[in-house]
């Protein structure tokens, strides 16, 4: 029987075991209680309370505006809805880049006020000190390399990263630094598949990809994108498993029609 089927509560150790056995890790984002309850009941391994909440929940253009208090609100709601999955929460922009003390106090607030099991941070060598400090407080850290949306204004575009050798070499070096600092896993976003595969081979910790091909140890997608709630975002790596936008649109149209025609509520639907 697979590690995934056997386990009642996913921990960072379970993910390490899955990598050892060559069993792929499934991860999706969630930002609220109701969605978290549904996806947790499917047996998903990891739920990421991503700062993509800034885009899909709050309607901002980038992930930069979301605050620590807002992330805590989303994460606490997700934790209340999920029993089995490992819950990882993004440290939002501006709450860890200053120094390692600031990073630690942000991570502590997330752990104390949400009940989540780990935090995620974007960056490589520049966040090493913060990763070590957060880990020294017993808080597991997931890294995030490649396309790092919190740095969008530095890069200027969301195109594929690390296509050139120098950037690719730096990414491999950063992945090793994060592993050495103690990260339990790394997300690689929008980089060439062969490079992502190389990283997954060269580090012992699980490597989870989004737009990073199939040679890695697991995959993550933004829930609203894979369910087809969002329509305008269509990168090559995104597989839409449903068109929920259409379903919701149809249901609401039907409801309006029923109200206007006095078909709702019926005799059976009143007291
Ligand atoms: O915020 C997020 O949803 C993420 C994923 C894209 C990995 O960081």
Short mmCIF file of C-alpha atoms and ligand atoms in Angstrom, two decimals:
data_model
loop_
_atom_site.label_atom_id
_atom_site.label_comp_id
_atom_site.label_asym_id
_atom_site.label_seq_id
_atom_site.Cartn_x
_atom_site.Cartn_y
_atom_site.Cartn_z
CA UNK A 1 0.00 0.00 0.00
CA UNK A 2 1.25 3.50 -0.80
CA UNK A 3 2.34 5.95 1.90
CA UNK A 4 -0.47 8.24 0.72
CA UNK A 5 -3.24 5.64 1.25
CA UNK A 6 -1.97 4.55 4.64
CA UNK A 7 -1.63 7.87 6.35
CA UNK A 8 -4.16 9.60 8.63
CA UNK A 9 -2.24 12.86 9.01
CA UNK A 10 0.36 14.11 6.54
CA UNK A 11 3.53 15.50 8.11
CA UNK A 12 6.82 16.73 6.65
CA UNK A 13 8.24 13.26 7.47
CA UNK A 14 5.52 11.63 5.38
CA UNK A 15 6.54 13.77 2.40
CA UNK A 16 10.19 12.74 2.87
CA UNK A 17 9.09 9.09 2.90
CA UNK A 18 7.06 9.64 -0.27
CA UNK A 19 10.11 11.00 -2.06
CA UNK A 20 12.20 8.04 -0.89
CA UNK A 21 9.63 5.62 -2.27
CA UNK A 22 9.17 7.56 -5.52
CA UNK A 23 5.53 8.35 -4.70
CA UNK A 24 4.35 11.66 -6.18
CA UNK A 25 3.09 14.40 -3.84
CA UNK A 26 -0.20 16.20 -4.64
CA UNK A 27 -0.64 19.78 -3.50
CA UNK A 28 -3.32 22.43 -4.13
CA UNK A 29 -4.03 25.86 -2.72
CA UNK A 30 -7.05 26.73 -0.59
CA UNK A 31 -8.03 29.90 1.23
CA UNK A 32 -11.27 29.13 3.07
CA UNK A 33 -13.00 26.58 5.28
CA UNK A 34 -15.50 25.15 2.76
CA UNK A 35 -13.01 24.51 -0.07
CA UNK A 36 -10.42 23.17 2.40
CA UNK A 37 -12.99 20.68 3.74
CA UNK A 38 -13.79 19.39 0.26
CA UNK A 39 -10.22 19.05 -0.98
CA UNK A 40 -8.95 17.58 2.30
CA UNK A 41 -11.62 14.86 2.08
CA UNK A 42 -10.25 13.82 -1.35
CA UNK A 43 -6.92 12.77 0.17
CA UNK A 44 -4.78 15.65 -1.14
CA UNK A 45 -1.35 15.52 0.53
CA UNK A 46 -0.60 19.22 1.03
CA UNK A 47 -2.82 22.31 1.14
CA UNK A 48 -0.99 25.56 0.51
CA UNK A 49 -2.58 28.73 1.82
CA UNK A 50 -0.81 30.67 -0.91
CA UNK A 51 -0.41 34.40 -1.14
CA UNK A 52 -2.14 33.87 -4.50
CA UNK A 53 -5.13 34.66 -2.23
CA UNK A 54 -4.15 38.23 -3.04
CA UNK A 55 -5.11 37.53 -6.69
CA UNK A 56 -7.93 35.02 -6.58
CA UNK A 57 -9.64 36.03 -3.33
CA UNK A 58 -8.97 39.76 -3.12
CA UNK A 59 -8.68 40.66 -6.80
CA UNK A 60 -5.26 42.32 -6.63
CA UNK A 61 -3.01 42.21 -9.69
CA UNK A 62 0.00 40.90 -7.75
CA UNK A 63 0.65 39.00 -4.54
CA UNK A 64 2.32 42.02 -2.93
CA UNK A 65 -0.63 43.74 -1.19
CA UNK A 66 -1.83 40.84 0.99
CA UNK A 67 -1.05 41.35 4.68
CA UNK A 68 0.02 38.99 7.44
CA UNK A 69 -3.34 39.49 9.19
CA UNK A 70 -5.19 38.57 5.97
CA UNK A 71 -3.03 35.46 5.47
CA UNK A 72 -3.72 34.47 9.08
CA UNK A 73 -7.48 34.84 8.51
CA UNK A 74 -7.34 32.60 5.41
CA UNK A 75 -5.02 30.05 7.03
CA UNK A 76 -7.06 29.70 10.24
CA UNK A 77 -10.18 29.09 8.10
CA UNK A 78 -8.37 26.40 6.07
CA UNK A 79 -7.02 24.68 9.20
CA UNK A 80 -10.58 24.45 10.60
CA UNK A 81 -11.64 22.66 7.40
CA UNK A 82 -8.77 20.18 6.99
CA UNK A 83 -7.97 17.14 9.13
CA UNK A 84 -5.51 15.14 7.05
CA UNK A 85 -3.45 17.32 4.72
CA UNK A 86 -0.27 19.12 5.72
CA UNK A 87 -1.14 22.85 5.81
CA UNK A 88 1.58 25.21 4.60
CA UNK A 89 1.14 28.99 4.73
CA UNK A 90 2.93 31.60 2.61
CA UNK A 91 4.76 34.33 4.50
CA UNK A 92 3.49 37.40 2.62
CA UNK A 93 5.65 40.06 0.98
CA UNK A 94 7.24 42.45 3.46
CA UNK A 95 6.98 40.19 6.50
CA UNK A 96 10.34 38.37 6.23
CA UNK A 97 12.67 40.18 3.84
CA UNK A 98 13.80 42.78 6.41
CA UNK A 99 15.79 40.49 8.70
CA UNK A 100 15.66 37.06 10.31
CA UNK A 101 14.12 38.39 13.54
CA UNK A 102 11.19 39.85 11.60
CA UNK A 103 10.90 36.59 9.64
CA UNK A 104 10.77 34.56 12.86
CA UNK A 105 8.10 36.73 14.48
CA UNK A 106 5.94 36.55 11.31
CA UNK A 107 6.32 32.75 11.23
CA UNK A 108 5.47 32.49 14.94
CA UNK A 109 2.29 34.54 14.44
CA UNK A 110 1.22 32.18 11.64
CA UNK A 111 1.85 29.06 13.70
CA UNK A 112 0.24 30.45 16.90
CA UNK A 113 -2.81 32.08 15.33
CA UNK A 114 -3.70 29.54 12.61
CA UNK A 115 -2.67 26.06 13.76
CA UNK A 116 -0.91 25.41 10.43
CA UNK A 117 2.10 23.07 10.27
CA UNK A 118 4.65 24.99 8.16
CA UNK A 119 5.45 28.22 6.35
CA UNK A 120 6.67 28.89 2.80
CA UNK A 121 9.08 31.63 1.73
CA UNK A 122 10.37 32.83 -1.65
CA UNK A 123 14.10 33.14 -2.30
CA UNK A 124 17.44 31.35 -2.04
CA UNK A 125 20.72 32.38 -0.43
CA UNK A 126 19.23 35.72 0.67
CA UNK A 127 16.73 34.02 3.02
CA UNK A 128 19.11 31.37 4.39
CA UNK A 129 19.61 33.11 7.75
CA UNK A 130 15.83 33.52 8.19
CA UNK A 131 15.19 29.86 7.32
CA UNK A 132 17.73 28.75 9.95
CA UNK A 133 16.24 31.06 12.58
CA UNK A 134 12.64 29.99 11.89
CA UNK A 135 13.70 26.34 12.02
CA UNK A 136 15.45 26.92 15.34
CA UNK A 137 11.99 27.72 16.75
CA UNK A 138 10.74 24.34 15.50
CA UNK A 139 8.82 25.71 12.51
CA UNK A 140 9.19 23.74 9.25
CA UNK A 141 9.97 25.84 6.15
CA UNK A 142 9.19 25.16 2.49
CA UNK A 143 11.32 27.07 -0.05
CA UNK A 144 10.15 28.58 -3.36
CA UNK A 145 12.50 29.20 -6.32
CA UNK A 146 12.23 29.98 -10.04
CA UNK A 147 9.39 32.37 -10.76
CA UNK A 148 8.91 34.12 -7.43
CA UNK A 149 5.81 36.33 -7.79
CA UNK A 150 6.74 38.54 -4.82
CA UNK A 151 9.69 39.81 -6.94
CA UNK A 152 7.59 40.61 -10.02
CA UNK A 153 8.66 44.25 -10.06
CA UNK A 154 12.33 43.22 -10.11
CA UNK A 155 11.84 40.83 -13.07
CA UNK A 156 9.12 42.79 -14.88
CA UNK A 157 7.36 39.73 -16.42
CA UNK A 158 5.96 36.30 -15.53
CA UNK A 159 7.91 34.49 -18.29
CA UNK A 160 9.73 31.16 -17.78
CA UNK A 161 12.75 31.57 -15.50
CA UNK A 162 16.27 30.08 -15.51
CA UNK A 163 16.47 29.32 -19.24
CA UNK A 164 20.02 30.71 -19.34
CA UNK A 165 22.92 28.78 -17.77
CA UNK A 166 23.88 31.44 -15.21
CA UNK A 167 20.35 31.66 -13.79
CA UNK A 168 20.00 27.87 -13.91
CA UNK A 169 23.32 27.38 -12.04
CA UNK A 170 22.25 29.92 -9.41
CA UNK A 171 18.91 28.13 -8.99
CA UNK A 172 20.63 24.76 -8.40
CA UNK A 173 22.98 26.41 -5.91
CA UNK A 174 20.02 28.08 -4.13
CA UNK A 175 18.16 24.76 -3.91
CA UNK A 176 21.21 23.19 -2.22
CA UNK A 177 21.47 26.15 0.16
CA UNK A 178 17.80 25.78 1.13
CA UNK A 179 18.26 22.05 1.68
CA UNK A 180 21.34 22.65 3.81
CA UNK A 181 19.52 25.36 5.80
CA UNK A 182 16.89 22.74 6.68
CA UNK A 183 13.92 23.33 4.36
CA UNK A 184 11.71 20.22 4.24
CA UNK A 185 10.67 20.81 0.59
CA UNK A 186 11.03 23.27 -2.27
CA UNK A 187 8.49 24.60 -4.77
CA UNK A 188 9.91 25.28 -8.25
CA UNK A 189 7.77 27.59 -10.36
CA UNK A 190 7.84 28.00 -14.15
CA UNK A 191 11.30 26.74 -15.07
CA UNK A 192 12.46 24.25 -17.76
CA UNK A 193 11.47 20.65 -17.00
CA UNK A 194 15.02 19.28 -17.35
CA UNK A 195 16.39 21.83 -14.90
CA UNK A 196 13.63 21.01 -12.38
CA UNK A 197 14.41 17.29 -12.81
CA UNK A 198 18.09 17.96 -12.17
CA UNK A 199 17.26 19.83 -8.93
CA UNK A 200 14.97 16.99 -7.81
CA UNK A 201 17.85 14.53 -8.35
CA UNK A 202 20.47 16.66 -6.65
CA UNK A 203 18.58 17.40 -3.42
CA UNK A 204 17.17 14.80 -1.04
CA UNK A 205 14.14 16.88 0.00
CA UNK A 206 10.90 16.76 -2.06
CA UNK A 207 10.71 19.17 -4.99
CA UNK A 208 7.19 20.22 -5.96
CA UNK A 209 6.64 21.84 -9.34
CA UNK A 210 4.22 24.30 -10.89
CA UNK A 211 5.04 24.74 -14.55
CA UNK A 212 8.24 22.78 -13.89
CA UNK A 213 7.52 19.55 -15.78
CA UNK A 214 7.05 15.98 -14.63
CA UNK A 215 10.54 15.00 -13.45
CA UNK A 216 9.92 16.44 -9.97
CA UNK A 217 8.51 14.81 -6.81
CA UNK A 218 5.06 16.39 -6.89
CA UNK A 219 2.79 19.01 -8.40
CA UNK A 220 0.93 22.07 -7.15
CA UNK A 221 -1.75 24.20 -8.83
CA UNK A 222 -3.85 27.14 -7.73
CA UNK A 223 -7.29 25.69 -6.93
CA UNK A 224 -9.27 28.47 -8.65
CA UNK A 225 -7.24 27.99 -11.85
CA UNK A 226 -7.54 24.19 -12.05
CA UNK A 227 -11.28 24.33 -11.30
CA UNK A 228 -11.79 26.93 -14.03
CA UNK A 229 -13.16 29.60 -11.68
CA UNK A 230 -10.55 32.00 -13.08
CA UNK A 231 -10.80 32.36 -16.86
CA UNK A 232 -8.29 34.96 -17.92
CA UNK A 233 -5.16 33.13 -16.66
CA UNK A 234 -4.12 30.44 -19.19
CA UNK A 235 -0.42 29.55 -19.04
CA UNK A 236 0.75 26.40 -20.89
CA UNK A 237 1.30 24.49 -17.64
CA UNK A 238 -2.27 24.92 -16.39
CA UNK A 239 -4.57 21.93 -16.84
CA UNK A 240 -8.18 22.91 -16.16
CA UNK A 241 -10.08 20.00 -14.61
CA UNK A 242 -13.44 21.75 -14.71
CA UNK A 243 -15.19 24.88 -15.92
CA UNK A 244 -16.66 25.98 -12.61
CA UNK A 245 -17.08 29.53 -13.89
CA UNK A 246 -19.64 28.24 -16.39
CA UNK A 247 -21.34 26.01 -13.80
CA UNK A 248 -21.70 28.86 -11.28
CA UNK A 249 -22.83 31.27 -14.00
CA UNK A 250 -25.49 28.80 -15.16
CA UNK A 251 -26.76 28.09 -11.65
CA UNK A 252 -27.05 31.78 -10.76
CA UNK A 253 -28.82 32.56 -14.06
CA UNK A 254 -31.29 29.74 -13.31
CA UNK A 255 -31.89 31.10 -9.79
CA UNK A 256 -32.58 34.63 -11.11
CA UNK A 257 -35.05 33.20 -13.62
CA UNK A 258 -36.86 31.20 -10.90
CA UNK A 259 -37.12 34.26 -8.62
CA UNK A 260 -38.39 36.51 -11.42
CA UNK A 261 -40.97 33.88 -12.53
CA UNK A 262 -42.12 33.21 -8.95
CA UNK A 263 -40.93 29.55 -9.34
CA UNK A 264 -38.83 29.87 -6.22
CA UNK A 265 -39.70 29.15 -3.48
CA UNK A 266 -42.27 26.46 -4.25
CA UNK A 267 -44.97 25.34 -1.78
CA UNK A 268 -42.57 22.68 -0.45
CA UNK A 269 -39.87 25.25 0.16
CA UNK A 270 -41.82 27.42 2.56
CA UNK A 271 -43.22 27.17 6.15
O1 LIG B 1 0.78 31.48 -3.72
C1 LIG B 1 0.69 30.42 -4.36
O2 LIG B 1 -0.38 29.97 -4.74
C2 LIG B 1 1.94 29.72 -4.67
C3 LIG B 1 1.86 28.59 -5.63
C4 LIG B 1 1.76 29.11 -7.01
C5 LIG B 1 3.00 27.65 -5.47
O3 LIG B 1 2.96 30.08 -4.18
#
